Amino acid sequence: MPNLILHPSGPLRGHTAVPGDKSITHRALILAALAEGDTRVQGWVPAEVCLATLRCMEALGVSVEESRSRKIEGGHGQETGPSQDLLIHGVGLRGLREPADVLHCAGSGTTIRLLAGLLAGQPFTSVLTGTEPLRRRPMGRVAEPLRQMGATILGRDGGKLAPLTIRGGDLRGINYAMPVASAQVKSAILLAGLFAEGETIIHEPGPSRDHTERMLAEFEVEVEVKAEVEGRGAAVRLAGGQRLIGGGTLTIPGDFSSAAFPLVAAAIVPGSDVRLTGVGVNPTRTGLYDLLVAMGAEVRMGDAETRRHGDSHLAASPRPRVSASGHGEPIADLTIRHSPLRAAEACGDLIVRAIDEFPIFAVAATQAEGTTVVREAAELRVKESDRIASVAGELRKMGAQIEERPDGMLIHGPTRLRGAIVECHRDHRLAMALAVAGLIADGPTEVHGAEAIGDSFPGFVETMRALGADVAWSE
Ligand code: S3P
């Protein structure tokens, strides 16, 4: 396998789009399949994790047509790669069929957890599995509430690890307080709730991403979102048996979690000035933006517009505020210039709102004046890798001063990084974070295992090169 080679780079400049949002794509594939009518999905990118969901939905009897129609725009106006449209022929709420084989979710936590919820509602048996790292990740958090709803779910380690065998059907709604703020768990329960008798109510301890709620509303499902219920955190309520009305077009915004890499790269590479266009800025996702502002970065979010189901153009809406009940997804351009950074503290809701961004946030923190604190973030230990151990361990190889804590890390800065051979632990976000660190290191950096980047950002190297980064695959 080739490695990713980086050299210290001059300023990053220009503008670029980023690939379509993966979280939203998974949901589009699943909800459009359950809808009545054909739904077009525009602007998705065939990242490995989304392909896993697509293949599983096909195995469940859903037919999907692909067409390559639009281009992703690169820096300086170049085009760096094709984007794709999908036409999903919805089968309706009760139209899925028993799969003939095990469903393979690759390394995708979102695929396996959302599908666990979907399959809990089906009157047949299915088996979900994935890569070895996925089979190590906790599934009890999703299996437990689904069992309470009436599904039979078997798995390794007493039903807590995949492969999961699911015998669904005959569900009843539940009133469930989630122990961790997780959009994957919330979404699994909501999907199961669509098939359940009566009402499903979910209380969440923190503001996890609300793409499922927004998209269900786009398909004309009534979902009630309340900010606070009886001191038990926000609540989402859904009545079972509702039909999903398809027939429109869903446009997938650029993935904020992919934009995070060029965003931080421009913040730390001297002289940089970059604009990222059409990025999803749902407030449940933009914790890193707030952290960069707190660090003193020269970053701006343009006025947001909201894309709605069936819109062929964009409807203007005010700058987004935290409102979990909004329809559609806000998008905006992000601009950033290099500037000195100061240390920040990440804890509480910011952890949930930046949950996927800590590998790249840690890279920014190595360049900030003072000690950056990340706490209340034990969830980072059960992501694609143990992101506290892997981020600290690999960045230390480059000279970063990072202390691990059980629920976070302390990052002392600013540090002059040095090029090194680093390993990405089969974690796409760690690979891209290390690549960005390589742009400001003295000497060359080699990222081993960087093919994992294809899990989420297939055009990463081209996008970064177009902005001026010295990055290439080894021979
Ligand atoms: C996701 C939710 C988050 C996030 C993951 C995608 C989703 O996971 O880390 O990359 O699409 O719902 P959790 O729900 O486990 O926090």
CSV table of C-alpha atoms and ligand atoms in Angstrom, one decimal:
chain,number,residue,atom,x,y,z
A,1,MET,CA,0.0,0.0,0.0
A,2,PRO,CA,1.3,3.5,-0.8
A,3,ASN,CA,1.9,5.9,2.0
A,4,LEU,CA,1.0,9.6,2.1
A,5,ILE,CA,4.1,11.8,1.9
A,6,LEU,CA,4.0,15.4,3.0
A,7,HIS,CA,6.5,18.2,2.9
A,8,PRO,CA,6.4,21.6,4.6
A,9,SER,CA,4.1,23.7,2.4
A,10,GLY,CA,3.9,27.3,1.4
A,11,PRO,CA,0.6,29.2,1.9
A,12,LEU,CA,-2.7,27.5,1.1
A,13,ARG,CA,-4.8,29.7,-1.1
A,14,GLY,CA,-8.0,29.6,-3.2
A,15,HIS,CA,-11.4,28.1,-2.8
A,16,THR,CA,-12.8,24.6,-2.9
A,17,ALA,CA,-15.9,22.6,-2.2
A,18,VAL,CA,-15.7,19.5,0.0
A,19,PRO,CA,-17.4,16.1,-0.5
A,20,GLY,CA,-21.0,15.7,0.5
A,21,ASP,CA,-21.9,15.1,4.1
A,22,LYS,CA,-21.6,11.4,5.1
A,23,SER,CA,-24.0,11.5,8.0
A,24,ILE,CA,-26.7,13.1,5.8
A,25,THR,CA,-26.0,10.7,3.0
A,26,HIS,CA,-26.5,7.6,5.2
A,27,ARG,CA,-29.9,9.0,6.2
A,28,ALA,CA,-30.8,10.0,2.7
A,29,LEU,CA,-30.2,6.4,1.5
A,30,ILE,CA,-32.2,4.9,4.3
A,31,LEU,CA,-35.1,7.3,4.4
A,32,ALA,CA,-35.5,7.6,0.6
A,33,ALA,CA,-35.7,3.8,0.5
A,34,LEU,CA,-38.5,3.8,3.0
A,35,ALA,CA,-40.4,6.5,1.2
A,36,GLU,CA,-43.2,6.3,-1.3
A,37,GLY,CA,-42.0,7.5,-4.7
A,38,ASP,CA,-38.5,8.0,-6.2
A,39,THR,CA,-36.1,10.4,-4.5
A,40,ARG,CA,-33.1,11.9,-6.1
A,41,VAL,CA,-30.0,12.4,-4.0
A,42,GLN,CA,-27.7,15.1,-5.3
A,43,GLY,CA,-24.1,15.8,-4.3
A,44,TRP,CA,-23.3,12.6,-2.4
A,45,VAL,CA,-19.7,11.3,-2.7
A,46,PRO,CA,-19.0,7.6,-2.9
A,47,ALA,CA,-17.0,7.4,0.4
A,48,GLU,CA,-16.5,3.8,1.6
A,49,VAL,CA,-18.8,4.3,4.6
A,50,CYS,CA,-21.7,5.5,2.4
A,51,LEU,CA,-21.2,2.8,-0.2
A,52,ALA,CA,-21.6,0.3,2.7
A,53,THR,CA,-25.0,1.7,3.5
A,54,LEU,CA,-25.9,1.8,-0.2
A,55,ARG,CA,-25.0,-1.9,-0.7
A,56,CYS,CA,-26.9,-2.9,2.4
A,57,MET,CA,-30.1,-1.1,1.2
A,58,GLU,CA,-29.7,-2.8,-2.1
A,59,ALA,CA,-29.4,-6.2,-0.3
A,60,LEU,CA,-32.7,-5.3,1.4
A,61,GLY,CA,-34.4,-5.0,-1.9
A,62,VAL,CA,-34.1,-1.3,-2.8
A,63,SER,CA,-33.1,-0.4,-6.3
A,64,VAL,CA,-30.8,2.6,-6.8
A,65,GLU,CA,-29.6,4.2,-10.0
A,66,GLU,CA,-26.4,6.2,-10.2
A,67,SER,CA,-25.5,9.0,-12.6
A,68,ARG,CA,-22.4,11.1,-12.7
A,69,SER,CA,-23.5,14.6,-13.3
A,70,ARG,CA,-21.8,17.3,-11.4
A,71,LYS,CA,-18.2,18.1,-10.6
A,72,ILE,CA,-16.6,19.0,-7.3
A,73,GLU,CA,-15.0,22.3,-7.7
A,74,GLY,CA,-11.3,22.5,-6.8
A,75,GLY,CA,-9.2,25.4,-5.6
A,76,HIS,CA,-8.5,28.2,-8.0
A,77,GLY,CA,-11.6,27.2,-9.9
A,78,GLN,CA,-10.3,23.8,-11.0
A,79,GLU,CA,-12.5,20.8,-11.0
A,80,THR,CA,-11.1,17.9,-8.9
A,81,GLY,CA,-13.5,15.1,-9.3
A,82,PRO,CA,-17.0,14.0,-10.2
A,83,SER,CA,-19.8,14.1,-7.7
A,84,GLN,CA,-22.8,11.8,-8.3
A,85,ASP,CA,-26.5,11.7,-8.2
A,86,LEU,CA,-28.6,8.8,-7.1
A,87,LEU,CA,-32.1,7.9,-7.9
A,88,ILE,CA,-33.6,5.8,-5.1
A,89,HIS,CA,-36.7,3.9,-5.8
A,90,GLY,CA,-38.6,3.9,-2.5
A,91,VAL,CA,-40.3,0.7,-1.4
A,92,GLY,CA,-42.5,2.3,1.2
A,93,LEU,CA,-42.5,1.7,5.0
A,94,ARG,CA,-43.3,-2.1,4.7
A,95,GLY,CA,-41.5,-2.9,1.5
A,96,LEU,CA,-38.0,-4.1,2.5
A,97,ARG,CA,-37.3,-7.8,2.0
A,98,GLU,CA,-35.2,-10.3,3.9
A,99,PRO,CA,-31.5,-10.2,2.8
A,100,ALA,CA,-30.1,-13.3,1.3
A,101,ASP,CA,-26.7,-12.9,3.1
A,102,VAL,CA,-25.0,-11.2,6.0
A,103,LEU,CA,-25.1,-7.4,5.6
A,104,HIS,CA,-21.5,-5.9,5.6
A,105,CYS,CA,-21.2,-2.5,7.1
A,106,ALA,CA,-17.4,-2.1,6.4
A,107,GLY,CA,-15.9,0.2,9.1
A,108,SER,CA,-19.0,2.4,9.4
A,109,GLY,CA,-20.5,2.8,12.8
A,110,THR,CA,-23.3,4.9,11.4
A,111,THR,CA,-24.3,2.1,9.0
A,112,ILE,CA,-24.4,-0.6,11.5
A,113,ARG,CA,-26.2,1.4,14.2
A,114,LEU,CA,-28.8,3.0,12.0
A,115,LEU,CA,-29.5,-0.3,10.2
A,116,ALA,CA,-29.8,-2.1,13.6
A,117,GLY,CA,-32.7,0.3,14.3
A,118,LEU,CA,-34.2,-0.2,10.8
A,119,LEU,CA,-33.9,-3.9,10.9
A,120,ALA,CA,-35.4,-4.1,14.4
A,121,GLY,CA,-38.7,-3.0,12.7
A,122,GLN,CA,-38.7,-5.7,10.0
A,123,PRO,CA,-40.5,-9.0,10.3
A,124,PHE,CA,-37.5,-11.0,9.2
A,125,THR,CA,-34.0,-12.0,10.4
A,126,SER,CA,-30.8,-10.3,9.4
A,127,VAL,CA,-27.2,-10.3,10.4
A,128,LEU,CA,-25.0,-7.1,10.5
A,129,THR,CA,-21.2,-7.3,10.5
A,130,GLY,CA,-18.2,-5.2,9.6
A,131,THR,CA,-14.4,-4.8,9.7
A,132,GLU,CA,-12.5,-6.0,12.8
A,133,PRO,CA,-12.3,-2.4,14.3
A,134,LEU,CA,-16.0,-2.0,13.9
A,135,ARG,CA,-16.6,-5.4,15.6
A,136,ARG,CA,-14.7,-4.0,18.6
A,137,ARG,CA,-17.0,-1.0,18.9
A,138,PRO,CA,-19.8,-0.9,21.5
A,139,MET,CA,-23.2,-2.0,20.1
A,140,GLY,CA,-24.9,-2.6,23.5
A,141,ARG,CA,-25.9,1.1,23.5
A,142,VAL,CA,-28.1,0.5,20.4
A,143,ALA,CA,-29.1,-3.1,21.1
A,144,GLU,CA,-30.5,-2.4,24.6
A,145,PRO,CA,-33.2,0.1,23.7
A,146,LEU,CA,-34.2,-1.9,20.6
A,147,ARG,CA,-34.6,-5.0,22.8
A,148,GLN,CA,-36.8,-2.8,25.1
A,149,MET,CA,-38.9,-2.1,22.0
A,150,GLY,CA,-39.4,-5.8,21.4
A,151,ALA,CA,-36.6,-6.8,19.0
A,152,THR,CA,-34.5,-9.9,19.5
A,153,ILE,CA,-30.8,-8.9,19.1
A,154,LEU,CA,-28.0,-11.4,19.6
A,155,GLY,CA,-24.3,-10.6,19.4
A,156,ARG,CA,-20.9,-11.5,20.8
A,157,ASP,CA,-20.0,-10.7,24.4
A,158,GLY,CA,-23.5,-11.1,25.6
A,159,GLY,CA,-25.1,-9.1,22.7
A,160,LYS,CA,-22.8,-6.1,23.0
A,161,LEU,CA,-20.5,-6.6,19.9
A,162,ALA,CA,-21.1,-7.3,16.2
A,163,PRO,CA,-21.9,-9.4,14.3
A,164,LEU,CA,-25.4,-8.7,15.4
A,165,THR,CA,-28.3,-11.0,14.5
A,166,ILE,CA,-31.6,-9.2,14.5
A,167,ARG,CA,-35.1,-10.6,14.5
A,168,GLY,CA,-37.4,-7.7,14.3
A,169,GLY,CA,-41.1,-6.9,14.0
A,170,ASP,CA,-43.9,-6.3,16.5
A,171,LEU,CA,-42.2,-3.3,18.2
A,172,ARG,CA,-43.8,-1.0,20.8
A,173,GLY,CA,-42.8,2.6,21.3
A,174,ILE,CA,-40.6,3.5,24.3
A,175,ASN,CA,-39.7,6.4,26.5
A,176,TYR,CA,-36.0,6.2,26.6
A,177,ALA,CA,-33.3,8.3,28.3
A,178,MET,CA,-30.0,7.8,26.4
A,179,PRO,CA,-27.0,7.4,28.7
A,180,VAL,CA,-24.7,9.0,26.1
A,181,ALA,CA,-25.4,11.8,23.6
A,182,SER,CA,-25.2,9.8,20.4
A,183,ALA,CA,-26.9,10.6,17.1
A,184,GLN,CA,-26.4,7.0,15.9
A,185,VAL,CA,-28.3,5.6,18.9
A,186,LYS,CA,-31.0,8.3,18.7
A,187,SER,CA,-31.4,7.7,15.0
A,188,ALA,CA,-31.6,3.9,15.4
A,189,ILE,CA,-34.4,4.3,17.9
A,190,LEU,CA,-36.2,6.8,15.7
A,191,LEU,CA,-36.0,4.4,12.7
A,192,ALA,CA,-37.3,1.5,14.9
A,193,GLY,CA,-40.0,3.9,16.2
A,194,LEU,CA,-41.4,4.4,12.7
A,195,PHE,CA,-42.4,0.7,12.8
A,196,ALA,CA,-43.5,0.6,16.4
A,197,GLU,CA,-47.0,0.6,17.9
A,198,GLY,CA,-47.6,3.9,19.7
A,199,GLU,CA,-45.2,6.8,20.5
A,200,THR,CA,-41.4,6.7,20.9
A,201,ILE,CA,-39.8,9.4,23.0
A,202,ILE,CA,-36.1,9.8,23.3
A,203,HIS,CA,-34.3,12.1,25.9
A,204,GLU,CA,-30.8,13.1,25.0
A,205,PRO,CA,-28.1,14.3,27.5
A,206,GLY,CA,-26.5,16.6,24.9
A,207,PRO,CA,-27.1,18.1,21.5
A,208,SER,CA,-26.2,15.3,19.1
A,209,ARG,CA,-26.5,15.9,15.4
A,210,ASP,CA,-30.2,16.2,14.4
A,211,HIS,CA,-30.0,15.2,10.7
A,212,THR,CA,-32.4,12.3,11.1
A,213,GLU,CA,-35.1,14.6,12.7
A,214,ARG,CA,-34.7,17.2,10.0
A,215,MET,CA,-34.8,14.7,7.2
A,216,LEU,CA,-37.8,12.8,8.5
A,217,ALA,CA,-39.6,16.2,8.5
A,218,GLU,CA,-38.5,16.6,4.9
A,219,PHE,CA,-40.3,13.3,4.1
A,220,GLU,CA,-43.4,14.7,5.8
A,221,VAL,CA,-43.1,12.6,9.0
A,222,GLU,CA,-44.2,14.5,12.1
A,223,VAL,CA,-41.3,14.6,14.6
A,224,GLU,CA,-41.6,16.8,17.7
A,225,VAL,CA,-38.4,18.2,19.1
A,226,LYS,CA,-38.4,19.8,22.6
A,227,ALA,CA,-35.4,21.5,24.0
A,228,GLU,CA,-35.9,20.4,27.7
A,229,VAL,CA,-38.4,18.0,29.2
A,230,GLU,CA,-38.6,17.6,32.9
A,231,GLY,CA,-34.9,18.4,33.4
A,232,ARG,CA,-34.1,15.3,31.4
A,233,GLY,CA,-32.4,17.1,28.4
A,234,ALA,CA,-33.8,17.6,24.9
A,235,ALA,CA,-36.5,15.2,23.8
A,236,VAL,CA,-37.6,13.9,20.4
A,237,ARG,CA,-41.1,12.4,20.0
A,238,LEU,CA,-42.4,10.3,17.0
A,239,ALA,CA,-45.6,8.3,16.5
A,240,GLY,CA,-45.2,5.0,14.8
A,241,GLY,CA,-46.7,3.9,11.4
A,242,GLN,CA,-46.2,7.3,9.6
A,243,ARG,CA,-45.7,7.1,5.9
A,244,LEU,CA,-42.7,8.8,4.3
A,245,ILE,CA,-43.5,10.9,1.2
A,246,GLY,CA,-40.7,10.9,-1.3
A,247,GLY,CA,-40.6,12.1,-4.9
A,248,GLY,CA,-38.4,15.1,-4.5
A,249,THR,CA,-34.7,15.9,-4.5
A,250,LEU,CA,-32.3,15.9,-1.5
A,251,THR,CA,-29.2,18.0,-2.0
A,252,ILE,CA,-26.4,16.9,0.3
A,253,PRO,CA,-24.4,19.8,1.7
A,254,GLY,CA,-20.6,19.7,1.9
A,255,ASP,CA,-19.4,17.8,5.0
A,256,PHE,CA,-18.3,20.1,7.8
A,257,SER,CA,-16.2,17.2,9.1
A,258,SER,CA,-14.3,17.1,5.9
A,259,ALA,CA,-14.0,20.9,5.7
A,260,ALA,CA,-12.4,20.7,9.1
A,261,PHE,CA,-9.1,19.6,7.5
A,262,PRO,CA,-8.5,22.4,5.0
A,263,LEU,CA,-9.9,24.8,7.6
A,264,VAL,CA,-7.3,24.0,10.2
A,265,ALA,CA,-4.6,23.6,7.6
A,266,ALA,CA,-5.3,27.2,6.5
A,267,ALA,CA,-5.4,28.4,10.2
A,268,ILE,CA,-1.9,27.0,10.9
A,269,VAL,CA,0.1,27.3,7.6
A,270,PRO,CA,1.5,30.8,7.5
A,271,GLY,CA,0.2,33.1,4.8
A,272,SER,CA,-2.9,31.0,4.0
A,273,ASP,CA,-6.2,32.4,2.9
A,274,VAL,CA,-8.9,29.8,1.9
A,275,ARG,CA,-12.6,29.7,1.2
A,276,LEU,CA,-14.6,26.5,1.5
A,277,THR,CA,-17.9,26.7,-0.4
A,278,GLY,CA,-21.3,25.1,0.3
A,279,VAL,CA,-20.4,23.6,3.7
A,280,GLY,CA,-23.2,22.2,5.9
A,281,VAL,CA,-23.3,24.4,9.0
A,282,ASN,CA,-26.0,22.6,11.1
A,283,PRO,CA,-25.2,24.0,14.6
A,284,THR,CA,-25.1,20.5,16.0
A,285,ARG,CA,-22.0,20.0,13.8
A,286,THR,CA,-20.0,23.2,14.0
A,287,GLY,CA,-18.3,22.9,17.4
A,288,LEU,CA,-14.9,23.1,15.7
A,289,TYR,CA,-15.8,26.5,14.2
A,290,ASP,CA,-16.7,27.8,17.7
A,291,LEU,CA,-13.4,26.4,19.0
A,292,LEU,CA,-11.4,28.1,16.3
A,293,VAL,CA,-13.2,31.4,17.1
A,294,ALA,CA,-12.3,30.9,20.8
A,295,MET,CA,-8.7,30.3,19.7
A,296,GLY,CA,-8.6,33.6,17.9
A,297,ALA,CA,-8.6,32.2,14.4
A,298,GLU,CA,-9.6,34.6,11.6
A,299,VAL,CA,-12.5,32.4,10.5
A,300,ARG,CA,-15.8,33.6,9.1
A,301,MET,CA,-19.1,31.8,8.3
A,302,GLY,CA,-21.1,33.5,5.5
A,303,ASP,CA,-24.8,33.9,5.7
A,304,ALA,CA,-26.4,30.5,5.7
A,305,GLU,CA,-29.1,29.3,3.3
A,306,THR,CA,-31.3,26.3,4.0
A,307,ARG,CA,-31.7,23.5,1.5
A,308,ARG,CA,-35.0,21.7,1.6
A,309,HIS,CA,-36.4,18.6,0.1
A,310,GLY,CA,-37.6,19.2,-3.4
A,311,ASP,CA,-36.0,22.7,-3.8
A,312,SER,CA,-34.3,23.1,-7.1
A,313,HIS,CA,-32.8,26.4,-5.8
A,314,LEU,CA,-32.0,27.6,-2.3
A,315,ALA,CA,-34.4,29.3,0.0
A,316,ALA,CA,-32.9,32.1,2.0
A,317,SER,CA,-32.9,31.8,5.8
A,318,PRO,CA,-31.2,33.7,8.6
A,319,ARG,CA,-27.9,32.6,10.0
A,320,PRO,CA,-28.5,29.3,11.8
A,321,ARG,CA,-29.2,29.1,15.5
A,322,VAL,CA,-29.4,26.0,17.7
A,323,SER,CA,-32.8,24.8,16.7
A,324,ALA,CA,-33.2,21.0,16.5
A,325,SER,CA,-36.6,21.3,14.9
A,326,GLY,CA,-35.6,23.2,11.8
A,327,HIS,CA,-36.4,21.6,8.4
A,328,GLY,CA,-33.6,21.2,5.8
A,329,GLU,CA,-29.9,21.8,6.4
A,330,PRO,CA,-28.2,25.2,6.5
A,331,ILE,CA,-25.2,25.7,4.3
A,332,ALA,CA,-22.6,28.5,4.1
A,333,ASP,CA,-19.2,29.4,2.9
A,334,LEU,CA,-16.4,29.3,5.4
A,335,THR,CA,-13.3,31.6,5.0
A,336,ILE,CA,-10.2,31.4,7.0
A,337,ARG,CA,-6.8,33.1,7.1
A,338,HIS,CA,-3.7,32.1,9.0
A,339,SER,CA,-3.3,33.9,12.3
A,340,PRO,CA,-1.7,33.2,15.7
A,341,LEU,CA,-3.8,30.9,17.9
A,342,ARG,CA,-4.3,30.8,21.6
A,343,ALA,CA,-5.2,27.7,23.8
A,344,ALA,CA,-8.9,26.9,24.3
A,345,GLU,CA,-10.9,24.6,26.5
A,346,ALA,CA,-13.3,21.9,25.0
A,347,CYS,CA,-15.9,20.3,27.3
A,348,GLY,CA,-19.6,19.8,27.7
A,349,ASP,CA,-21.8,20.4,24.6
A,350,LEU,CA,-18.8,21.4,22.5
A,351,ILE,CA,-17.6,17.8,22.7
A,352,VAL,CA,-20.8,16.5,21.2
A,353,ARG,CA,-20.8,19.3,18.6
A,354,ALA,CA,-17.2,18.6,17.5
A,355,ILE,CA,-17.1,14.9,18.3
A,356,ASP,CA,-15.4,13.9,15.0
A,357,GLU,CA,-13.0,16.9,14.9
A,358,PHE,CA,-10.7,16.2,17.8
A,359,PRO,CA,-7.8,14.7,15.8
A,360,ILE,CA,-7.6,17.9,13.7
A,361,PHE,CA,-8.4,20.1,16.7
A,362,ALA,CA,-5.4,18.6,18.5
A,363,VAL,CA,-3.2,19.6,15.5
A,364,ALA,CA,-4.5,23.2,15.8
A,365,ALA,CA,-3.8,23.1,19.5
A,366,THR,CA,-0.2,22.1,19.0
A,367,GLN,CA,0.2,25.6,17.4
A,368,ALA,CA,-1.7,27.5,20.0
A,369,GLU,CA,-0.1,29.6,22.8
A,370,GLY,CA,-0.8,27.9,26.1
A,371,THR,CA,-2.4,24.7,27.3
A,372,THR,CA,-5.5,23.4,25.5
A,373,VAL,CA,-7.7,21.2,27.6
A,374,VAL,CA,-10.1,18.6,26.2
A,375,ARG,CA,-12.2,17.0,28.9
A,376,GLU,CA,-15.5,15.1,29.3
A,377,ALA,CA,-14.6,13.4,26.0
A,378,ALA,CA,-14.3,9.7,26.9
A,379,GLU,CA,-16.4,8.9,23.8
A,380,LEU,CA,-13.3,9.6,21.8
A,381,ARG,CA,-12.0,6.2,23.0
A,382,VAL,CA,-14.7,4.3,21.1
A,383,LYS,CA,-14.5,5.9,17.7
A,384,GLU,CA,-12.7,4.5,14.6
A,385,SER,CA,-9.6,4.3,16.8
A,386,ASP,CA,-9.1,5.2,20.5
A,387,ARG,CA,-8.7,8.8,19.5
A,388,ILE,CA,-7.2,9.9,22.8
A,389,ALA,CA,-4.4,7.3,22.7
A,390,SER,CA,-3.9,7.3,18.9
A,391,VAL,CA,-3.9,11.1,18.4
A,392,ALA,CA,-1.6,11.7,21.4
A,393,GLY,CA,0.7,8.8,20.5
A,394,GLU,CA,1.1,9.8,16.8
A,395,LEU,CA,1.4,13.6,17.3
A,396,ARG,CA,4.0,13.0,20.0
A,397,LYS,CA,6.1,11.2,17.3
A,398,MET,CA,6.2,14.6,15.6
A,399,GLY,CA,7.3,16.4,18.7
A,400,ALA,CA,3.9,17.5,20.1
A,401,GLN,CA,3.5,17.9,23.8
A,402,ILE,CA,0.3,16.0,24.7
A,403,GLU,CA,-0.7,14.4,27.9
A,404,GLU,CA,-3.4,11.8,27.9
A,405,ARG,CA,-6.3,11.9,30.4
A,406,PRO,CA,-8.9,9.2,30.8
A,407,ASP,CA,-11.5,11.5,29.3
A,408,GLY,CA,-9.4,13.8,27.2
A,409,MET,CA,-6.0,15.4,26.8
A,410,LEU,CA,-3.9,18.4,27.5
A,411,ILE,CA,-2.0,19.9,24.6
A,412,HIS,CA,0.8,22.3,25.3
A,413,GLY,CA,1.8,24.8,22.6
A,414,PRO,CA,3.0,26.2,20.5
A,415,THR,CA,5.4,23.5,19.4
A,416,ARG,CA,7.5,23.3,16.3
A,417,LEU,CA,6.6,19.9,14.8
A,418,ARG,CA,9.1,17.7,13.1
A,419,GLY,CA,8.5,15.3,10.2
A,420,ALA,CA,8.2,11.6,11.2
A,421,ILE,CA,6.8,8.3,10.1
A,422,VAL,CA,3.3,8.1,11.7
A,423,GLU,CA,0.6,5.5,11.6
A,424,CYS,CA,-3.1,6.2,11.3
A,425,HIS,CA,-4.6,3.1,13.1
A,426,ARG,CA,-7.1,2.5,10.3
A,427,ASP,CA,-8.7,5.8,11.2
A,428,HIS,CA,-9.4,8.1,8.3
A,429,ARG,CA,-9.7,11.3,10.4
A,430,LEU,CA,-6.4,10.6,12.2
A,431,ALA,CA,-4.7,10.1,8.7
A,432,MET,CA,-5.9,13.5,7.5
A,433,ALA,CA,-5.1,15.2,10.8
A,434,LEU,CA,-1.5,13.8,10.6
A,435,ALA,CA,-1.3,14.9,7.0
A,436,VAL,CA,-2.2,18.5,7.9
A,437,ALA,CA,0.4,18.4,10.7
A,438,GLY,CA,2.9,17.3,8.1
A,439,LEU,CA,2.4,20.6,6.2
A,440,ILE,CA,3.9,22.6,9.1
A,441,ALA,CA,6.6,20.1,10.2
A,442,ASP,CA,10.3,20.4,9.6
A,443,GLY,CA,11.2,17.7,7.1
A,444,PRO,CA,9.1,15.1,5.4
A,445,THR,CA,6.2,13.2,7.0
A,446,GLU,CA,5.1,9.8,6.0
A,447,VAL,CA,1.5,8.7,7.0
A,448,HIS,CA,1.2,4.9,6.9
A,449,GLY,CA,-2.2,3.3,6.4
A,450,ALA,CA,-3.5,6.5,4.8
A,451,GLU,CA,-5.7,4.6,2.3
A,452,ALA,CA,-8.3,4.8,5.2
A,453,ILE,CA,-8.9,8.4,4.0
A,454,GLY,CA,-11.1,6.9,1.3
A,455,ASP,CA,-13.6,6.0,4.1
A,456,SER,CA,-14.8,9.6,4.1
A,457,PHE,CA,-12.9,12.0,1.8
A,458,PRO,CA,-11.9,10.3,-1.5
A,459,GLY,CA,-10.6,13.5,-3.1
A,460,PHE,CA,-8.6,14.7,0.0
A,461,VAL,CA,-5.1,14.7,-1.7
A,462,GLU,CA,-6.4,16.4,-4.8
A,463,THR,CA,-8.3,19.0,-2.8
A,464,MET,CA,-5.3,19.8,-0.6
A,465,ARG,CA,-2.9,19.9,-3.6
A,466,ALA,CA,-5.2,22.3,-5.4
A,467,LEU,CA,-5.0,24.7,-2.4
A,468,GLY,CA,-1.1,24.5,-2.6
A,469,ALA,CA,-0.2,21.6,-0.2
A,470,ASP,CA,2.8,19.5,-1.0
A,471,VAL,CA,1.2,16.1,-0.6
A,472,ALA,CA,1.4,13.0,-2.7
A,473,TRP,CA,1.2,9.2,-2.5
A,474,SER,CA,4.5,7.3,-2.5
A,475,GLU,CA,5.3,5.1,-5.5
B,1,S3P,C1,-22.7,10.1,13.5
B,1,S3P,C2,-22.7,10.3,14.8
B,1,S3P,C3,-21.5,10.4,15.7
B,1,S3P,C4,-20.3,10.6,14.8
B,1,S3P,C5,-20.2,9.7,13.6
B,1,S3P,C6,-21.4,9.9,12.7
B,1,S3P,C7,-23.9,10.0,12.7
B,1,S3P,O1,-21.4,9.2,16.4
B,1,S3P,O2,-19.1,10.4,15.6
B,1,S3P,O3,-19.0,9.9,12.9
B,1,S3P,O4,-23.9,10.0,11.5
B,1,S3P,O5,-25.0,9.8,13.4
B,1,S3P,P1,-22.1,8.9,17.8
B,1,S3P,O6,-23.5,8.9,17.5
B,1,S3P,O7,-21.6,7.6,18.2
B,1,S3P,O8,-21.7,10.0,18.7
